[in-house]
Short mmCIF file of C-alpha atoms in Angstrom, two decimals:
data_model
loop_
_atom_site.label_atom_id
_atom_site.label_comp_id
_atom_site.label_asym_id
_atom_site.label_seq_id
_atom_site.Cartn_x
_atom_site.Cartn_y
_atom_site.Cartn_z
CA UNK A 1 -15.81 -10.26 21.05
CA UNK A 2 -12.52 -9.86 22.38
CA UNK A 3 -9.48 -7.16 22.09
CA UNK A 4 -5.71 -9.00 22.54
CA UNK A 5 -3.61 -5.97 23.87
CA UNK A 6 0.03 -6.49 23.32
CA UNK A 7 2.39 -6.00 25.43
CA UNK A 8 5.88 -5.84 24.04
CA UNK A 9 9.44 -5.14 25.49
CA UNK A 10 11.85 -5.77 22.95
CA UNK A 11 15.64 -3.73 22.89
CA UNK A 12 15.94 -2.74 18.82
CA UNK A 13 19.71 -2.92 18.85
CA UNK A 14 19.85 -0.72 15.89
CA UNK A 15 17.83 1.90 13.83
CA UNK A 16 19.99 3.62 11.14
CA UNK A 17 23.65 3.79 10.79
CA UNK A 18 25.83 5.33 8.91
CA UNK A 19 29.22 2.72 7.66
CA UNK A 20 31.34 5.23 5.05
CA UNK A 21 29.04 5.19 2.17
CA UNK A 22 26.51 2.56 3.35
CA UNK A 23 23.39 3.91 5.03
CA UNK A 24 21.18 0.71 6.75
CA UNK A 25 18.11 0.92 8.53
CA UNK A 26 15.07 -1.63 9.96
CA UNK A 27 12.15 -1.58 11.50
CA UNK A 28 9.75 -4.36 12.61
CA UNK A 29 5.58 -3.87 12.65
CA UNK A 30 3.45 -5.69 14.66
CA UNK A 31 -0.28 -5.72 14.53
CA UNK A 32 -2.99 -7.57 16.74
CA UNK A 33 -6.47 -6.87 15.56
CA UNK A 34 -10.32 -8.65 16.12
CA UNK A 35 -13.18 -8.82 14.82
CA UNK A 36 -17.07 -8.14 15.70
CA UNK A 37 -18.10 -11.15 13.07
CA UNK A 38 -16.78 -14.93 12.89
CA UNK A 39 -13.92 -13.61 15.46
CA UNK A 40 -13.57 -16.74 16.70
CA UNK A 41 -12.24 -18.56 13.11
CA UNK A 42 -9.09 -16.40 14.00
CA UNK A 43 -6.08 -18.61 15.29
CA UNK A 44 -3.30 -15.99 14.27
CA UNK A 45 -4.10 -12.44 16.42
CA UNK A 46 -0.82 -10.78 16.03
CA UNK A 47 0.82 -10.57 12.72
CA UNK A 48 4.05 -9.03 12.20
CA UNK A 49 6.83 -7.82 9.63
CA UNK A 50 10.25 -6.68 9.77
CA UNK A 51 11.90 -4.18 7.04
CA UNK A 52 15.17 -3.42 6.33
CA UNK A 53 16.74 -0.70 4.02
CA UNK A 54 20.59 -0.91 2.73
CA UNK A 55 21.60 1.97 0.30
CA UNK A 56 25.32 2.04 -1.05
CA UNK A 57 26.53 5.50 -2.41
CA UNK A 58 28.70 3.84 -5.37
CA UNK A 59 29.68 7.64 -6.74
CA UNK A 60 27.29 7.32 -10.44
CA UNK A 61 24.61 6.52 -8.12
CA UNK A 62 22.87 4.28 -5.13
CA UNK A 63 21.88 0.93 -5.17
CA UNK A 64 19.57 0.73 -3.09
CA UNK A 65 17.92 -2.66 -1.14
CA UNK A 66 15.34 -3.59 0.50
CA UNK A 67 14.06 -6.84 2.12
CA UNK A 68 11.25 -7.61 4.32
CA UNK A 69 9.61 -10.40 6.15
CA UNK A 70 6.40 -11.14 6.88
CA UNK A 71 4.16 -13.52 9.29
CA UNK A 72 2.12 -16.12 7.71
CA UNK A 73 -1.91 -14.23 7.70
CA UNK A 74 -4.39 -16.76 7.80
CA UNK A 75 -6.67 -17.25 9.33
CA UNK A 76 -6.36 -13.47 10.43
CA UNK A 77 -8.51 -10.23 10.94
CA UNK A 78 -7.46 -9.64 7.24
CA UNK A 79 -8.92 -13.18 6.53
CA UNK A 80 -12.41 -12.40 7.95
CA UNK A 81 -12.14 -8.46 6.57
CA UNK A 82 -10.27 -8.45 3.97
CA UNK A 83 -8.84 -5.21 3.70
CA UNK A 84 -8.04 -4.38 7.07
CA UNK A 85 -4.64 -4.96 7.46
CA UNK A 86 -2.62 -3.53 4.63
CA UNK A 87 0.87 -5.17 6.52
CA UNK A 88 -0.24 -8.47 6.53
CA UNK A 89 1.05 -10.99 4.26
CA UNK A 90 3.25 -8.63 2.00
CA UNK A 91 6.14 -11.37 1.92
CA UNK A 92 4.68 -14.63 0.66
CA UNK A 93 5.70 -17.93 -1.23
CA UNK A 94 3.86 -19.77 -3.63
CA UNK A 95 1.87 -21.67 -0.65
CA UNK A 96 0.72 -17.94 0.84
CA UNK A 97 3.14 -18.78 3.84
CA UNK A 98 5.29 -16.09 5.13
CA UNK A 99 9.14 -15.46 4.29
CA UNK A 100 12.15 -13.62 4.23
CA UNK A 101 12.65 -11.90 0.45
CA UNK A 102 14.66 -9.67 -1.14
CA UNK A 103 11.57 -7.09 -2.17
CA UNK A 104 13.46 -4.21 -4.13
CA UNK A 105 16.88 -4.08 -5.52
CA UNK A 106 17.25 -0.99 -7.68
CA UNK A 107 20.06 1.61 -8.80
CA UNK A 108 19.30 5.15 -8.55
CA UNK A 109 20.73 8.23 -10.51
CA UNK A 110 20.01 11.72 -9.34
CA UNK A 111 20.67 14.15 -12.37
CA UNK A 112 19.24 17.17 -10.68
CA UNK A 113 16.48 17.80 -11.70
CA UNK A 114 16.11 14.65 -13.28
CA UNK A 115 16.01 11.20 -11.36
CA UNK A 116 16.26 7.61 -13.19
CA UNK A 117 15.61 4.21 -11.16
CA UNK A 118 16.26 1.27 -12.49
CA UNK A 119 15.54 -2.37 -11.50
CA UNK A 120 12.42 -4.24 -8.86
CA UNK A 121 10.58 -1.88 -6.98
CA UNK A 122 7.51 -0.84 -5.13
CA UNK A 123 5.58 1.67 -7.81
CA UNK A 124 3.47 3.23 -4.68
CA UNK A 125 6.85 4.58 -3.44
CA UNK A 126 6.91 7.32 -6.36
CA UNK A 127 3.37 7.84 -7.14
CA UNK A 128 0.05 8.29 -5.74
CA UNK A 129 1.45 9.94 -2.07
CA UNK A 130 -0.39 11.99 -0.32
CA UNK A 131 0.34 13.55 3.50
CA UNK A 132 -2.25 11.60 4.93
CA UNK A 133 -1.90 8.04 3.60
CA UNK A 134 0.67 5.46 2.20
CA UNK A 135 2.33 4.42 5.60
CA UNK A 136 0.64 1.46 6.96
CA UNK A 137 3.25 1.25 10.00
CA UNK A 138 2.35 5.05 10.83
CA UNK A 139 -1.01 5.87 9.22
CA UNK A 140 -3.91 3.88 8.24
CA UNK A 141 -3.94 -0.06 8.28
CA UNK A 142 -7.41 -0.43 5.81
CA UNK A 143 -6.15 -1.32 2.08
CA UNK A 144 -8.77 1.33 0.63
CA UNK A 145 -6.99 3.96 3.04
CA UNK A 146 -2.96 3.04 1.84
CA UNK A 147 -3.03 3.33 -1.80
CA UNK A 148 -5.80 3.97 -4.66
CA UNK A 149 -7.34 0.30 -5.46
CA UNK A 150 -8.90 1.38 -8.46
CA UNK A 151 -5.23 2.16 -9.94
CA UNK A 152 -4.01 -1.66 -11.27
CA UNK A 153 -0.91 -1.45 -9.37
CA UNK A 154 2.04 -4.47 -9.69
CA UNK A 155 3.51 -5.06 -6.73
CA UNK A 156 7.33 -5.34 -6.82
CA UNK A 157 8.14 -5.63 -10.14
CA UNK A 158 11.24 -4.41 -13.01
CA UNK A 159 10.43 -1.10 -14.25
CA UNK A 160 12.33 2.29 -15.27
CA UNK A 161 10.84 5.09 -13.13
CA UNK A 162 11.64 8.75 -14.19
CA UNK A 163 10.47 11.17 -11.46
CA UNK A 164 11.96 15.48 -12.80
CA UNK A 165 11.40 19.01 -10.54
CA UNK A 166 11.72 19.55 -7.34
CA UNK A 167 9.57 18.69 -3.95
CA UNK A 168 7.56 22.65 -4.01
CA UNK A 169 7.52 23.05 -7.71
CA UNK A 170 6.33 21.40 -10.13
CA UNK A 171 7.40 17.76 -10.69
CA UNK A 172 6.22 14.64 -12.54
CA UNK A 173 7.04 10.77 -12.66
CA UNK A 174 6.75 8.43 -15.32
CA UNK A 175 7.25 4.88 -15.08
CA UNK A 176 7.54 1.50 -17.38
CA UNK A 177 7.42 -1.87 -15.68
CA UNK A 178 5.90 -5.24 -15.92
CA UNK A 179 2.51 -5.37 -15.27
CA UNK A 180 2.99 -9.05 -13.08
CA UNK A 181 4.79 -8.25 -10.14
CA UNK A 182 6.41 -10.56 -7.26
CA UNK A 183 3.14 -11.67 -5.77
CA UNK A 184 1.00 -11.57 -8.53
CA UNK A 185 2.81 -14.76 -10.33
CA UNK A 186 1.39 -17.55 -8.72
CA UNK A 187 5.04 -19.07 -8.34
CA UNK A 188 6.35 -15.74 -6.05
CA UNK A 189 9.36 -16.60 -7.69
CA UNK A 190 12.04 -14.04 -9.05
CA UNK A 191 12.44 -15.57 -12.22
CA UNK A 192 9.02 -15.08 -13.45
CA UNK A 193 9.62 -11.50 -12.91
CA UNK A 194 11.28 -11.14 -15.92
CA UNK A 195 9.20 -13.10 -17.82
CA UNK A 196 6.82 -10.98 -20.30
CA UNK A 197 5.14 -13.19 -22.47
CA UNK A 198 2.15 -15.45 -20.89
CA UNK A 199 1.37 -16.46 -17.08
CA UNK A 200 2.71 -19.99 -16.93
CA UNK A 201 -0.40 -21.33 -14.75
CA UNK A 202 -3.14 -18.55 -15.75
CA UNK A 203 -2.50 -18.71 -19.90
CA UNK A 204 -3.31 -14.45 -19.55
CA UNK A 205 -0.89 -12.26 -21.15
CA UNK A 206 1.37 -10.52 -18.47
CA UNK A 207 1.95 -7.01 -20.71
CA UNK A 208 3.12 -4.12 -19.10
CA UNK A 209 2.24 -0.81 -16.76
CA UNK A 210 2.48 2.11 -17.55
CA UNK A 211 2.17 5.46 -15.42
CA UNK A 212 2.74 9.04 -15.90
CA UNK A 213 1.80 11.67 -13.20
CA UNK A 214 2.05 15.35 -12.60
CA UNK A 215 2.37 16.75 -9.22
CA UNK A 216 1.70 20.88 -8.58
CA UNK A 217 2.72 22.38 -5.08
CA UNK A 218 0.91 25.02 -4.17
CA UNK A 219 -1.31 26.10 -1.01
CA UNK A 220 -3.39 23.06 -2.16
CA UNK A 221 -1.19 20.51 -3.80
CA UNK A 222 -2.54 18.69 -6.84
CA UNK A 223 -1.60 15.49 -8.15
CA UNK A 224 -3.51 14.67 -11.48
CA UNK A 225 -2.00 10.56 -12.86
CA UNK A 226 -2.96 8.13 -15.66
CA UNK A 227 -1.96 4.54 -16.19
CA UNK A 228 -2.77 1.52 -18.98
CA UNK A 229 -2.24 -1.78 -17.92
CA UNK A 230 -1.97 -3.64 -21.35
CA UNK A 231 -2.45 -7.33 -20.06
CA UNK A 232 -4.98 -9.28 -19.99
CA UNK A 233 -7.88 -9.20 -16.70
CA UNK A 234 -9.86 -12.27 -15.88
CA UNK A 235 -13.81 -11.86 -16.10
CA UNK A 236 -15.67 -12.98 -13.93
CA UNK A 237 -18.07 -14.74 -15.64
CA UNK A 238 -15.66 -16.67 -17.74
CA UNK A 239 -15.93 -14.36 -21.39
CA UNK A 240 -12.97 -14.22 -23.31
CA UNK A 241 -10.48 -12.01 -21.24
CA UNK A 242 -9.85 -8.41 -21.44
CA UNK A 243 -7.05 -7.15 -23.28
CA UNK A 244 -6.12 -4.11 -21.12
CA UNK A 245 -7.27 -1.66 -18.97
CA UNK A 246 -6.63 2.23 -18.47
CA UNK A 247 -7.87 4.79 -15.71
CA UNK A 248 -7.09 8.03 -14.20
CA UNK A 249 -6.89 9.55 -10.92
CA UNK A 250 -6.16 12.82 -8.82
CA UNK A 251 -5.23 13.54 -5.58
CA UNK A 252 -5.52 16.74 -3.18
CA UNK A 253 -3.71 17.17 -0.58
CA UNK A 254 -4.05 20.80 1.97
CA UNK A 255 -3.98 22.14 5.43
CA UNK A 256 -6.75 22.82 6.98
CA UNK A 257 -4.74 24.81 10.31
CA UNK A 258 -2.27 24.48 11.86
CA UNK A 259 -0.83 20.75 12.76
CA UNK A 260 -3.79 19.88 10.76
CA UNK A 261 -3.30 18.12 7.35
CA UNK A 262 -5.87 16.41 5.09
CA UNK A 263 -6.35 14.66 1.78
CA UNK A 264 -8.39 13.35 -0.91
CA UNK A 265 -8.19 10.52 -3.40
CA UNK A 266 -10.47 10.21 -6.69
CA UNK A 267 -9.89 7.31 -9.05
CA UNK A 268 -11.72 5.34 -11.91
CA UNK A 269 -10.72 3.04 -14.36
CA UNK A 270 -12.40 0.93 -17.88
CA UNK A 271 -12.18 -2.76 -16.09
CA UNK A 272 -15.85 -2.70 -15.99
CA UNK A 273 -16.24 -6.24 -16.72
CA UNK A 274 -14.01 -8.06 -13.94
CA UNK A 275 -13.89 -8.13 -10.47
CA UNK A 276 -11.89 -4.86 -9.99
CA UNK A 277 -12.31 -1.82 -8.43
CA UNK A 278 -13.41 0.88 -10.98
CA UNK A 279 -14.14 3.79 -9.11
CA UNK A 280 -12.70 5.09 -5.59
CA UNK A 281 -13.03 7.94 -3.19
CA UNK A 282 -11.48 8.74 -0.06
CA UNK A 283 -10.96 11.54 2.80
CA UNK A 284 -8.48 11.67 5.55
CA UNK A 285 -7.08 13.92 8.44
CA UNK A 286 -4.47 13.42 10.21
CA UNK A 287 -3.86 16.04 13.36
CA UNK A 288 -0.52 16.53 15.07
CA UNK A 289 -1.24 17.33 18.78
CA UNK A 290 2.80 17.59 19.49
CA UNK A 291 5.71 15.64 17.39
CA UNK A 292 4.52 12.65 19.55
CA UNK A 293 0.54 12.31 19.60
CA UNK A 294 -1.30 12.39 16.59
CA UNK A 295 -4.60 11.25 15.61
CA UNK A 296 -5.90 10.34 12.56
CA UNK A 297 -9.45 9.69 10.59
CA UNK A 298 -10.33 8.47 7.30
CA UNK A 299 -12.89 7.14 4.75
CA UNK A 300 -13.42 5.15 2.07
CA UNK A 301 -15.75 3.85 -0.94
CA UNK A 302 -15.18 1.52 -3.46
CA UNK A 303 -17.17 0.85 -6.33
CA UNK A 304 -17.62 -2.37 -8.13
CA UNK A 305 -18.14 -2.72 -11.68
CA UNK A 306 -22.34 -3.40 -12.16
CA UNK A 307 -21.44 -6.24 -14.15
CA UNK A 308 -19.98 -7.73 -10.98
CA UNK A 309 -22.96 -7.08 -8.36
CA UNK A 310 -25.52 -7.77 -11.41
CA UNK A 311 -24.07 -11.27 -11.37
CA UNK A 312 -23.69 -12.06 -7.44
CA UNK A 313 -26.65 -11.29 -5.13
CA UNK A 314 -25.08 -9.87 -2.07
CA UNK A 315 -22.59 -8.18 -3.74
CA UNK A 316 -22.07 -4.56 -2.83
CA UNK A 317 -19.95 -1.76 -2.79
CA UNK A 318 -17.76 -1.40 0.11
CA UNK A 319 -17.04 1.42 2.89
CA UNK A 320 -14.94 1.98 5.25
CA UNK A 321 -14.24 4.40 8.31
CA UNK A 322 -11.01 4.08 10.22
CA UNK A 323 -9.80 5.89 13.42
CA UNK A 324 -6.09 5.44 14.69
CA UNK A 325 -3.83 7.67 17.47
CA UNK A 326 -0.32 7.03 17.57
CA UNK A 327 1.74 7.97 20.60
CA UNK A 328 5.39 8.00 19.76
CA UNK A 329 7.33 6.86 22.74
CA UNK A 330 10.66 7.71 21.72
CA UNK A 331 12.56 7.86 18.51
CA UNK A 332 12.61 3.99 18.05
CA UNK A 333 8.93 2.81 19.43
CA UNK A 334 5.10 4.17 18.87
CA UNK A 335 2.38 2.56 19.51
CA UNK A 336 -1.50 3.30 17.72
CA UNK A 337 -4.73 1.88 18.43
CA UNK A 338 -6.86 1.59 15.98
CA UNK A 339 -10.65 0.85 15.19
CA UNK A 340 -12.43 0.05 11.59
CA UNK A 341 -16.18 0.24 10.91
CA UNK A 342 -17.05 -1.44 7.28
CA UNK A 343 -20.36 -1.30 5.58
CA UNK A 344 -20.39 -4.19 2.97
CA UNK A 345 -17.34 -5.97 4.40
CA UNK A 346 -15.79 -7.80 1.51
CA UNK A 347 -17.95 -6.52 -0.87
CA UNK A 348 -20.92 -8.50 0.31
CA UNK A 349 -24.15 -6.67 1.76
CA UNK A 350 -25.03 -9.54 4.33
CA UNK A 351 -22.96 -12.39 6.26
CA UNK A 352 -23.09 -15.99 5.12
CA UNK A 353 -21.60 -19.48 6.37
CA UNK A 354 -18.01 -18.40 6.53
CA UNK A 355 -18.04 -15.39 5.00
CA UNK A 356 -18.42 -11.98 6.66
CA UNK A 357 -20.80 -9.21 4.99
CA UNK A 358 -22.52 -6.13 6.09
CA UNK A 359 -21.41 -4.06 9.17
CA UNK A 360 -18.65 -5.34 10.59
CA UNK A 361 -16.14 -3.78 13.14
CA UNK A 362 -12.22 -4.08 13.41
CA UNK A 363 -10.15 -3.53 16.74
CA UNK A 364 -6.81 -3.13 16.71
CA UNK A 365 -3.15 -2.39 18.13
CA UNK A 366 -0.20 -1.31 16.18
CA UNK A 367 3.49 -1.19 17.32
CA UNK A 368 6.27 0.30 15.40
CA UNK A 369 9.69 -0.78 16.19
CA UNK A 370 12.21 1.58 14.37
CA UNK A 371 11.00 2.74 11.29
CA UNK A 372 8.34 1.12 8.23
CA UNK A 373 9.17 0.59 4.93
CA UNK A 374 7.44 4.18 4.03
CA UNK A 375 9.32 5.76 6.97
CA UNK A 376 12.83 4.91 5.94
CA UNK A 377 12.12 5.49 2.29
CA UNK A 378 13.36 9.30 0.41
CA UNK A 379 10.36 10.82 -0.01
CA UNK A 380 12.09 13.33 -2.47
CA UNK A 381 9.10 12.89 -4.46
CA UNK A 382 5.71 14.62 -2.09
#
């Protein structure tokens, strides 16, 4: 087993400016992780991305941009573990190779206290935040740790997302968008995106996603969402395919002193039958020791529908437990270690030929140039 420390010198030129009534900003994320199973199938140690906001005041409104790029995963850490590295691969092409894309292109209206968006986006941007999670540039890097998996999620994908109140009162979102997002059409390509009928190369019906969520600040803050998903899932044993799916979820989010904050995530949803996540729970903390050394712990469990691990023998529901301390160096670099222990690594309870199971540990390094994705977006909505 084997750790590959990074060492990185690298002059960011810029990190947000400010041209009349253009605000731009970038960041770049660069992750090296290994693995206590198979590490030796890895040929790609470091991954990276790069983000980059532009938002244009045009008077109405904002349009707001955002591309990314992203290094080609495999074989990876995320390859062997899949889950472990919630930056890798989030810019793809058709091939799974990594690329420069235009992620989000949207126009914004703030009608205080009413706020309409309009065009591709990322849906995790206005719902399902908590204090502790969302950022994997800043926070956690394992999947289960990011977002809710048992919530069906598109990725970016055209949708209408209405988000009313104010940050400490009480607020709520609801959103409309296609339920097949950039990267989950097989083609990655932008024109599928607005394509709502049937997947060209999977025959399922692509339907839409809906999500509506209510948000109440108080000493505790509560966040109580539902969402139906009215395409059709694939089943894993080949039946005829599901025509939707619908869950719920809730979210806590506290302090326990001061510095300290923490969270929880609860989430469940009717795909019993495929391959999905139905049911999710999660913990984190994340302490502030000053404004530049935090450190941060989490867990996570997944269930699997029984139909799945009835039909596969070493199937099993995964865990996770992640540890990460960032030191931020200045305003434009931080750097976080970070170590992953999984029971049931990719959802198997042992290891076979070429495929990782059981207990399973992840080492890694994170560097933040500038600021993530997460970073650099309003967060007008927590």
């Amino acid at each position: 087993m084997r750790l590959v420390m990074i060492a990185t010198f690298i002059s960011l030129s810029f990190n947000s400016y400010a041209i009349a009534d253009v605000m731009i900003e970038a960041g770049t994320t660069i992750v090296g992780q290994q693995t206590s199973k198979q590490n030796g199938t890895i040929n790609k140690d470091v991954l990276g991305s790069v983000d980059m906001i532009m938002d244009v005041d045009m008077g109405l409104g904002t349009l707001h941009l955002y591309g990314e790029g992203a290094v080609t995963p495999s074989v990876s850490a995320s390859d062997v573990v899949s889950g472990s590295n919630a930056d890798a691969g989030t810019a793809l092409n058709k091939n799974g190779k990594g690329r420069i894309q235009l992620s989000e292109i949207a126009y914004r209206f703030d009608l205080e206290p009413l706020n309409i968006s309009v065009g591709v986006q990322d849906l995790t941007d206005f719902t399902d935040a908590t204090v502790t999670s969302n950022d994997e540039g800043s926070q956690f890097l394992a999947d289960s740790l990011v977002n809710n998996p048992s919530i069906s999620f598109p990725d970016y994908t055209p949708s209408v997302i209405f988000t009313y109140g104010d940050e400490d009162k009480l607020n709520a979102t609801a959103l409309l968008a296609n339920a097949y997002g950039l990267s989950d059409n097989e083609s990655a390509n932008y024109r599928d995106l607005f394509k709502f009928g049937r997947d060209a190369n999977t025959g399922l019906k692509k339907g839409m996603f809906v999500l509506a969520e209510i948000r109440v600040p108080e000493a505790v803050d509560f966040t109580l969402g539902g969402w139906i998903r009215t395409s059709e899932l694939p089943q894993h044993l080949g039946e005829a395919n599901k025509s939707f799916a619908y869950g719920i979820y809730g979210n806590i989010d506290g302090e326990i002193a001061e510095n300290m904050l923490w969270s929880t995530r609860l989430g469940w949803n009717s795909a019993k039958d495929t391959d999905e996540v139905v049911t999710h729970a999660s913990v984190a903390l994340e302490h502030s020791y000053t404004e530049a050394h935090a450190l941060g712990l989490g867990v996570a469990w997944n269930g699997l529908s029984s139909s799945f691990k009835s039909t596969f023998a070493n199937a099993a529901n995964p865990f996770v437990v992640e540890m990460y301390y960032r030191w931020k160096i200045n305003q434009y670099v931080a750097i976080s270690p970070d170590i992953q222990y999984w029971t049931h690594a990719n959802n198997q309870s042992q290891s076979n030929a070429g495929n990782v199971g059981g207990n399973a540990w992840v080492y890694g390094l994170r560097i933040q140039l500038g600021h993530s994705h997460h970073m650099m977006r309003d967060d007008s909505f927590r």
